[in-house]
Amino acid sequence: MKKIIFIFSLFLIGFSTQSQEVKKKKNAKIAFEVDGICGMCKKRIETAALKTKGVKFALWSVKTHQLNLIMDERKTEVLTVQQNILKVGHDVFDKDGKKVEATKEAYDSVHPCCKYRDDEIVLDHQGDLKKQKKKN
């Protein structure tokens, strides 16, 4: 009788432990911000995300800088996707909104028109520099 109770209690402990595990979704929808300014940045960011095992869909908005992903959380983590984006030279914002910057070498590898940290280039992409030149 003691063996049966012991086995039964082990069985219940196993179920309670298993139910406390965080379920990872097959098609998790994730969104976070990534710095960039143009269509070339869009292609680079989306490609870096899609090359990550488990990422099924990636769409980055030039206007909002938001990257939307559909990914299999059983195969990869958001941090892995963010690290791959950092490697191609784009800054990301973590879940707390804290900016994580790409290394200088990675940032320097992006095309000169994609230097999103340079205010003059950002203004040029928005058309503000062209307007200023016409006024002079």
Coordinates of C-alpha atoms in Angstrom, one line a residue:
M1 CA 0.0 0.0 0.0
K2 CA 2.9 2.4 0.8
K3 CA 4.4 1.7 -2.6
I4 CA 1.1 2.5 -4.3
I5 CA 0.8 5.8 -2.4
F6 CA 4.5 6.7 -3.1
I7 CA 4.1 6.0 -6.8
F8 CA 0.8 7.9 -7.0
S9 CA 2.4 10.9 -5.3
L10 CA 5.4 10.8 -7.7
F11 CA 2.9 10.7 -10.5
L12 CA 1.1 13.8 -9.2
I13 CA 4.3 15.7 -8.6
G14 CA 5.3 14.9 -12.2
F15 CA 2.1 16.4 -13.5
S16 CA 2.3 19.5 -11.3
T17 CA 5.9 20.2 -12.5
Q18 CA 4.9 19.7 -16.1
S19 CA 2.0 22.1 -15.8
Q20 CA 4.3 24.9 -14.5
E21 CA 6.5 24.9 -17.6
V22 CA 6.0 27.9 -19.9
K23 CA 4.4 26.8 -23.1
K24 CA 6.3 28.0 -26.1
K25 CA 4.1 28.9 -29.1
K26 CA 4.6 27.5 -32.5
N27 CA 3.3 30.8 -34.2
A28 CA 4.2 33.5 -31.6
K29 CA 3.6 37.1 -32.8
I30 CA 6.5 39.3 -31.6
A31 CA 7.1 43.0 -32.2
F32 CA 10.0 45.3 -31.2
E33 CA 11.7 48.4 -32.5
V34 CA 14.7 48.4 -34.8
D35 CA 16.6 51.5 -36.0
G36 CA 16.9 52.2 -39.7
I37 CA 15.8 54.8 -42.3
C38 CA 15.3 53.4 -45.8
G39 CA 14.3 50.5 -48.1
M40 CA 17.8 49.1 -48.0
C41 CA 17.6 49.0 -44.2
K42 CA 14.3 47.3 -44.5
K43 CA 15.7 44.5 -46.7
R44 CA 18.7 44.0 -44.4
I45 CA 16.7 43.9 -41.2
E46 CA 14.0 41.5 -42.6
T47 CA 16.7 39.2 -44.2
A48 CA 18.6 39.0 -40.9
A49 CA 15.4 38.1 -39.0
L50 CA 14.3 35.5 -41.6
K51 CA 17.7 33.8 -41.6
T52 CA 17.2 33.0 -38.0
K53 CA 16.0 29.4 -37.6
G54 CA 12.3 29.4 -36.5
V55 CA 11.4 32.8 -37.9
K56 CA 8.6 32.4 -40.4
F57 CA 7.6 36.0 -41.2
A58 CA 9.3 39.4 -40.7
L59 CA 8.0 42.8 -41.7
W60 CA 9.8 46.1 -40.7
S61 CA 8.1 49.5 -41.1
V62 CA 10.3 52.4 -42.3
K63 CA 7.9 54.9 -40.7
T64 CA 7.3 53.3 -37.3
H65 CA 10.6 51.3 -37.1
Q66 CA 8.6 48.3 -35.7
L67 CA 9.6 44.8 -36.7
N68 CA 6.8 42.3 -36.6
L69 CA 7.7 38.7 -36.5
I70 CA 5.9 35.3 -36.5
M71 CA 8.3 32.8 -35.0
D72 CA 8.4 29.3 -33.5
E73 CA 9.5 29.9 -29.9
R74 CA 10.4 26.2 -29.6
K75 CA 13.2 26.7 -32.1
T76 CA 14.5 30.2 -31.3
E77 CA 14.3 33.1 -28.9
V78 CA 13.7 36.8 -29.5
L79 CA 17.2 37.6 -28.2
T80 CA 18.7 35.4 -31.0
V81 CA 16.8 37.4 -33.6
Q82 CA 17.9 40.6 -32.1
Q83 CA 21.5 39.5 -32.0
N84 CA 21.4 38.7 -35.7
I85 CA 20.0 42.1 -36.5
L86 CA 22.7 43.7 -34.3
K87 CA 25.3 41.8 -36.4
V88 CA 24.1 43.5 -39.6
G89 CA 24.5 46.9 -38.1
H90 CA 21.1 47.9 -36.7
D91 CA 20.2 49.0 -33.2
V92 CA 17.3 47.2 -31.5
F93 CA 15.1 48.0 -28.5
D94 CA 14.6 45.2 -25.9
K95 CA 11.3 44.3 -24.2
D96 CA 11.8 47.1 -21.6
G97 CA 12.4 49.7 -24.4
K98 CA 16.1 50.0 -23.7
K99 CA 18.2 50.6 -26.7
V100 CA 20.9 48.0 -27.5
E101 CA 23.4 49.4 -30.0
A102 CA 25.2 47.4 -32.8
T103 CA 28.9 47.3 -32.6
K104 CA 30.9 50.1 -34.3
E105 CA 32.2 47.5 -36.9
A106 CA 28.7 46.3 -37.7
Y107 CA 27.3 49.8 -38.0
D108 CA 30.2 50.9 -40.2
S109 CA 29.4 48.0 -42.5
V110 CA 26.0 49.4 -43.5
H111 CA 25.7 51.4 -46.8
P112 CA 26.5 55.1 -46.4
C113 CA 22.9 56.1 -47.1
C114 CA 21.8 53.9 -44.2
K115 CA 23.7 55.7 -41.5
Y116 CA 20.6 56.2 -39.2
R117 CA 22.7 57.6 -36.4
D118 CA 23.8 60.6 -38.6
D119 CA 21.1 63.4 -38.3
E120 CA 22.0 64.9 -41.7
I121 CA 21.4 61.6 -43.5
V122 CA 18.1 61.1 -41.6
L123 CA 17.0 64.6 -42.6
D124 CA 18.0 63.9 -46.2
H125 CA 15.8 60.7 -46.2
Q126 CA 12.9 62.8 -44.9
G127 CA 13.4 65.4 -47.6
D128 CA 14.1 68.2 -45.1
L129 CA 17.6 68.8 -46.5
K130 CA 16.3 69.3 -50.0
K131 CA 13.7 71.8 -48.8
Q132 CA 16.4 73.7 -46.9
K133 CA 18.7 73.9 -50.0
K134 CA 15.9 75.3 -52.1
K135 CA 15.2 78.1 -49.7
N136 CA 18.9 79.3 -49.8

